XYZ file of C-alpha atoms in Angstrom:
440
model
C 11.654 165.388 60.159
C 11.242 166.474 63.776
C 14.729 165.341 64.687
C 16.120 167.085 61.711
C 14.266 170.307 62.560
C 15.361 170.230 66.254
C 18.806 169.932 65.016
C 18.539 172.925 62.850
C 16.961 174.793 65.933
C 19.735 173.976 67.921
C 21.975 175.952 65.596
C 20.346 179.206 67.299
C 22.470 178.200 70.542
C 20.029 180.100 72.696
C 17.880 178.895 75.496
C 14.437 180.338 75.583
C 14.722 180.148 79.517
C 17.084 181.996 81.624
C 18.833 184.866 79.793
C 22.200 185.261 81.493
C 23.336 188.093 78.994
C 22.321 191.762 79.120
C 19.013 191.902 77.215
C 20.301 193.915 74.331
C 23.288 191.656 73.886
C 21.242 188.662 74.242
C 18.546 189.761 71.514
C 21.362 190.795 69.181
C 22.844 187.449 69.297
C 19.419 185.771 69.180
C 18.153 187.706 66.164
C 21.547 187.133 64.173
C 21.388 183.530 64.932
C 17.945 183.257 63.623
C 18.886 185.006 60.423
C 21.747 182.805 60.039
C 19.637 179.805 60.334
C 16.881 180.842 58.056
C 19.577 181.861 55.342
C 21.472 178.481 55.735
C 21.418 175.887 52.845
C 19.245 173.681 54.846
C 16.271 175.763 53.814
C 17.136 175.918 50.121
C 16.360 179.606 49.876
C 12.801 179.206 51.520
C 11.287 178.678 47.967
C 9.405 176.032 45.782
C 12.231 173.491 45.331
C 13.521 170.940 47.647
C 10.632 171.649 50.164
C 12.356 174.952 50.998
C 9.009 176.428 51.778
C 7.756 173.534 53.675
C 10.951 173.105 55.843
C 10.767 177.030 56.623
C 7.124 176.811 57.753
C 7.794 173.830 59.911
C 10.905 175.469 61.473
C 8.857 178.636 62.376
C 5.941 176.711 63.743
C 8.432 174.716 65.924
C 9.962 178.061 67.053
C 6.558 179.293 67.967
C 6.116 176.229 70.053
C 9.389 176.814 71.952
C 8.206 180.397 72.580
C 4.956 179.148 73.998
C 2.900 181.017 71.309
C -0.778 179.942 71.214
C -2.560 178.963 67.987
C -5.919 180.306 67.033
C -8.704 177.945 67.778
C -10.261 175.835 66.205
C -7.038 175.666 63.872
C -5.175 172.511 64.662
C -1.855 174.083 64.100
C -0.149 177.283 63.434
C -0.632 177.015 59.639
C -3.043 179.027 57.383
C -2.737 177.013 54.385
C -3.464 178.080 50.753
C -2.368 177.268 47.268
C -0.673 179.490 44.666
C 0.521 179.123 41.067
C 4.434 179.164 40.448
C 6.887 178.804 37.860
C 9.889 176.537 38.890
C 13.275 175.588 37.375
C 14.097 172.037 38.787
C 16.999 171.419 36.401
C 20.300 173.104 36.020
C 20.212 175.442 33.084
C 23.044 175.762 30.544
C 23.588 178.741 28.373
C 26.184 179.345 25.825
C 26.895 182.139 23.289
C 29.058 180.829 20.326
C 31.564 178.747 22.418
C 31.366 180.945 25.630
C 29.508 179.154 28.444
C 27.944 181.491 30.999
C 27.542 180.827 34.752
C 23.993 180.981 35.977
C 23.433 183.658 38.798
C 26.726 185.328 37.956
C 26.341 186.154 34.246
C 22.739 185.350 33.602
C 19.280 184.297 35.004
C 16.428 182.764 33.285
C 13.516 185.322 33.795
C 11.187 183.819 36.530
C 8.337 183.596 33.766
C 10.746 181.948 31.225
C 9.332 178.714 29.745
C 11.416 175.679 28.786
C 14.007 176.596 26.008
C 15.918 173.833 24.222
C 18.127 174.128 21.179
C 20.283 176.687 19.033
C 19.144 180.145 18.089
C 20.285 183.100 16.191
C 20.855 186.511 17.691
C 19.581 189.903 16.489
C 20.701 192.827 18.487
C 18.333 195.591 18.935
C 19.358 199.137 19.927
C 17.535 202.396 19.996
C 17.887 203.100 16.211
C 15.283 200.173 15.649
C 12.861 202.422 17.214
C 13.914 205.766 15.685
C 14.213 204.725 12.200
C 10.958 203.385 10.621
C 12.928 201.622 7.783
C 15.036 199.592 10.386
C 11.993 198.832 12.512
C 10.130 197.590 9.495
C 13.041 195.170 8.559
C 12.220 193.169 11.722
C 8.654 192.396 10.522
C 10.113 190.807 7.300
C 12.065 188.263 9.182
C 11.123 184.911 10.221
C 12.164 185.143 14.121
C 10.870 181.934 15.451
C 14.528 180.776 15.991
C 15.868 183.972 16.891
C 16.522 185.744 20.229
C 16.366 189.471 20.210
C 19.164 190.945 22.371
C 17.596 194.279 23.767
C 20.767 196.581 24.045
C 18.894 199.613 25.313
C 19.957 202.325 27.897
C 18.293 202.361 31.254
C 16.270 204.341 31.871
C 14.738 204.487 28.478
C 14.021 207.974 26.897
C 10.413 208.889 27.749
C 9.436 208.895 23.990
C 10.633 205.349 23.540
C 8.867 203.831 26.596
C 5.612 202.647 25.185
C 6.896 201.461 21.740
C 9.637 199.233 23.577
C 7.031 198.022 25.971
C 4.732 197.155 23.067
C 7.604 195.489 21.205
C 8.518 193.305 24.326
C 5.030 191.704 23.925
C 6.541 190.024 21.010
C 4.204 190.900 18.012
C 6.812 189.380 15.609
C 6.861 186.082 17.236
C 10.474 185.841 18.151
C 11.760 182.864 20.053
C 12.501 185.250 22.911
C 14.382 188.179 24.413
C 17.549 188.870 25.949
C 17.578 191.725 28.526
C 21.033 193.148 29.120
C 21.272 194.304 32.820
C 23.866 195.916 35.048
C 22.890 193.799 38.041
C 21.081 190.530 37.943
C 17.840 190.547 40.055
C 15.586 187.610 40.284
C 12.046 186.999 41.312
C 9.069 184.550 41.432
C 6.467 184.221 38.754
C 3.049 182.879 38.965
C 2.745 182.393 35.197
C 4.925 181.086 32.269
C 5.589 183.338 29.398
C 4.817 182.128 25.784
C 8.377 182.990 24.800
C 11.796 182.874 26.247
C 13.184 185.587 28.493
C 16.708 185.758 29.732
C 18.685 188.189 31.659
C 22.169 188.621 30.987
C 24.729 190.668 32.762
C 26.032 193.576 30.529
C 29.502 192.867 29.287
C 29.130 189.062 29.439
C 28.203 188.949 25.818
C 28.797 191.280 22.900
C 27.616 191.989 19.173
C 30.370 189.585 18.012
C 28.338 186.662 19.431
C 25.959 185.204 16.780
C 24.442 182.069 18.178
C 22.752 180.994 21.490
C 22.664 177.538 22.831
C 20.242 176.986 25.569
C 18.889 174.187 27.677
C 16.566 175.504 30.355
C 13.597 173.489 31.844
C 10.777 175.110 33.765
C 7.635 173.571 35.160
C 4.342 175.774 35.916
C 2.837 174.351 39.068
C -0.841 175.773 39.160
C -1.727 174.750 42.768
C 1.518 174.719 44.816
C 0.710 174.131 48.547
C 1.752 177.008 50.723
C 1.091 178.263 54.281
C 1.211 181.265 56.456
C 2.335 180.469 60.015
C 0.547 182.402 62.687
C 0.781 182.268 66.469
C -0.212 184.856 69.369
C 0.451 185.977 72.907
C -2.663 186.882 74.696
C -2.882 190.318 76.276
C -2.994 190.674 80.109
C -5.663 193.331 79.992
C -7.199 193.509 76.449
C -7.393 189.886 74.876
C -9.906 190.486 72.055
C -7.869 193.311 70.362
C -4.624 192.514 68.659
C -1.530 194.239 67.374
C -0.130 192.246 64.300
C 3.700 191.830 63.806
C 4.267 190.485 60.450
C 7.071 189.382 58.118
C 7.307 187.276 55.086
C 9.511 184.069 55.353
C 9.436 183.084 51.736
C 12.253 183.987 49.271
C 13.312 182.946 45.743
C 14.490 179.388 46.344
C 16.559 177.723 43.825
C 17.332 177.353 40.155
C 18.012 173.734 39.631
C 20.072 171.802 42.466
C 23.034 174.221 42.648
C 21.851 177.839 42.410
C 20.424 178.992 45.705
C 19.210 182.519 46.655
C 19.692 182.589 50.411
C 17.615 185.727 51.145
C 19.432 186.787 54.322
C 18.473 190.425 54.257
C 15.343 189.612 52.242
C 13.855 188.468 54.360
C 15.513 186.188 56.932
C 16.388 189.450 58.799
C 12.779 190.539 59.015
C 11.586 187.222 60.279
C 14.635 186.940 62.777
C 13.531 190.591 64.090
C 9.948 189.309 64.423
C 11.214 186.299 66.450
C 13.089 188.561 68.675
C 9.874 190.448 69.562
C 7.955 187.131 69.903
C 10.682 185.849 72.264
C 10.528 189.227 74.273
C 6.813 189.445 74.739
C 6.614 185.659 75.567
C 8.456 186.382 78.791
C 5.875 186.517 81.716
C 7.343 189.911 82.781
C 6.855 191.286 79.330
C 3.364 189.967 78.657
C 1.738 192.889 76.452
C -1.388 194.695 77.477
C -2.992 194.026 74.174
C -2.825 190.507 72.442
C 0.002 190.331 69.826
C -0.130 188.095 66.960
C 2.933 187.111 64.873
C 2.370 186.352 61.349
C 5.065 184.724 59.081
C 3.453 185.255 55.518
C 4.493 183.334 52.374
C 4.078 184.084 48.831
C 5.012 187.718 49.255
C 7.763 187.378 46.580
C 5.077 186.214 44.166
C 2.779 189.180 44.709
C 1.731 189.450 48.263
C -0.267 186.350 47.857
C 0.054 185.115 51.646
C -1.211 188.394 52.894
C -3.964 188.518 50.231
C -5.194 184.922 51.419
C -5.186 186.333 55.135
C -7.163 189.387 54.054
C -9.648 187.242 52.460
C -9.635 184.853 55.386
C -8.807 187.060 58.409
C -7.959 185.247 61.734
C -8.309 188.471 63.738
C -11.523 190.690 62.773
C -10.346 193.936 61.270
C -12.188 195.972 63.779
C -10.103 194.088 66.441
C -6.747 194.810 64.777
C -5.316 197.802 66.401
C -2.209 198.115 64.451
C -0.071 196.232 61.868
C 3.773 196.410 62.122
C 5.456 194.641 58.918
C 9.172 194.058 58.936
C 10.780 193.352 55.632
C 14.658 193.747 54.784
C 15.829 194.545 58.293
C 19.674 193.726 57.674
C 21.146 197.068 57.394
C 22.283 199.616 60.065
C 22.067 203.302 58.854
C 18.374 204.264 58.800
C 14.955 202.816 58.956
C 12.329 203.761 56.412
C 8.615 203.790 57.263
C 6.211 203.141 54.518
C 2.730 204.749 55.160
C 4.423 207.370 57.293
C 2.366 210.245 55.906
C -0.959 208.198 56.323
C 0.087 206.944 59.873
C 1.874 210.355 61.051
C 1.248 209.709 64.751
C 3.183 206.252 64.315
C 6.114 207.939 62.407
C 6.289 210.827 65.114
C 6.414 208.173 67.791
C 9.068 205.917 66.191
C 11.216 209.065 65.217
C 10.874 210.473 68.890
C 11.937 206.981 70.491
C 14.935 206.891 67.937
C 15.976 210.327 68.957
C 16.185 209.179 72.567
C 17.891 205.810 71.975
C 20.005 206.563 68.956
C 19.243 203.033 67.392
C 19.974 204.334 63.802
C 20.968 207.483 62.195
C 17.515 208.404 61.017
C 13.894 207.382 60.644
C 12.758 208.409 57.221
C 9.256 208.839 56.031
C 7.793 207.306 52.877
C 4.264 207.382 51.505
C 1.958 204.529 50.388
C 3.533 201.794 48.381
C 2.221 198.223 47.393
C 5.815 196.821 48.135
C 5.033 194.497 51.198
C 2.457 192.595 53.176
C 1.170 195.695 55.049
C -0.411 197.269 51.862
C -3.794 195.357 51.844
C -4.366 196.005 55.443
C -3.876 199.892 54.850
C -5.997 199.732 51.843
C -8.854 198.437 54.105
C -8.156 201.459 56.443
C -6.346 199.326 59.122
C -3.432 201.217 60.687
C -0.458 199.607 58.978
C 3.146 200.455 58.464
C 6.142 198.808 56.949
C 9.615 199.324 58.172
C 12.829 198.504 56.227
C 16.406 199.349 56.789
C 19.040 200.883 54.517
C 22.705 200.835 54.719
C 25.661 198.716 53.667
C 23.997 195.529 52.851
C 23.434 194.813 49.152
C 22.690 191.924 46.910
C 18.925 192.386 46.689
C 17.287 189.254 45.120
C 20.618 187.883 44.116
C 22.699 184.770 45.082
C 24.855 187.185 46.937
C 22.270 188.105 49.551
C 23.961 185.878 52.187
C 24.130 185.633 55.858
C 27.766 186.646 55.914
C 26.937 189.681 53.960
C 24.078 190.592 56.281
C 25.545 191.229 59.729
C 22.720 192.950 61.329
C 25.106 195.223 63.131
C 22.354 197.205 64.871
C 19.906 194.063 65.670
C 19.955 194.738 69.382
C 19.464 198.367 69.109
C 16.705 198.184 66.612
C 15.014 195.478 68.652
C 15.013 197.585 71.745
C 13.408 200.406 69.470
C 10.751 198.113 68.210
C 9.991 196.973 71.652
C 9.372 200.484 72.935
C 7.430 201.472 69.854
C 5.092 198.210 70.417
C 4.623 199.149 74.019
C 3.858 202.589 73.194
C 1.111 201.560 70.999
C -0.530 199.887 73.883
C -0.830 203.057 76.082
C -4.163 204.836 76.564
C -2.845 207.901 75.094
C -2.050 206.317 71.669
C -4.832 206.814 69.097
C -4.595 204.472 66.210
C -5.389 206.432 62.879
C -7.891 204.473 61.001
C -8.238 205.628 57.430
C -11.664 206.052 55.836
C -12.390 204.226 52.668
């Protein structure tokens, strides 16, 4: 394992010692290479099949060793271990409508919570008239649906007056075999529980009302105690060692469906982890040692509901009063603008980043956004700890799909954004900077 990991690390092609390039060019190359490595097939989508999560954690811990990051005593390693439930799909699924076979990842996806499905099923197409005409809706209750999938052919967004009734209908009060959601774009995820009925996502246009029968072979397994780990290292401050800035980024992604379908997760979130590694590399250089201690936390379980950061919050390594600031990086692969979540609550941080960007011109704009429970910053901010989440927007597409690849995530402004974040973190360590701790 160690030899394989070292070979993969060699793909970075960058020596930690002796930078001969200009700093911005060096870090641009370093960050892109780190992103390419994490999104490579070797890590199997950094998920829960083929040891994707385990390989990724080991790689990051080895990278921390290369950079000379310290681990928190008395922990014997960089890992903060925890367990989590997860629904996985170890076998390649097959799906056909009449005689038309669909391609997984392109034409359809099993919902992350989908249970195993085997056999032939009838199709019943459900449109808005079923919820607008009582007689038509009542007709559903008179049918035996245990071998029928309901095709939800509904507009998005739904009319407001239909939202509640449709959501209740999707709870399956009539005990259908399952539901088929027609989607313009296929977006996958991670589920911690298995549904009691089948749920399939099919790309709109891949099937039509002329299809009468579904043939499915989908095998899923619910694992209640999947072993997982956050990866944590730090650089001691040269002046204030007991107070920390946390730089965080989740390394987990969606993994695989069976042996052939992989979600590379280049933008989400190999790009964020690569950006974090670039910062760790910079501050690990003796001439750049930070004033305050800086901890680098690669969270796992984010895609399943922020589970890694929840575990950290329940088992903090750095005491909350000694946590000066949390900078969370998630989806850093685009180039047009950076959005700061919690910008309204952390107005000083937003003004600082915006001012630095006006000077550097790293991106076109820094956009402010309010609170949102959409990444690992969230529970820190709920505890009153100064925390923001940065993500980029621009040309990179393919969110939570098989198309989120390294090739489609060029990180064109990697060097410029790195320089912006370095200056931001350095400014957080000045005496003039006053953290905004929120009262709860």
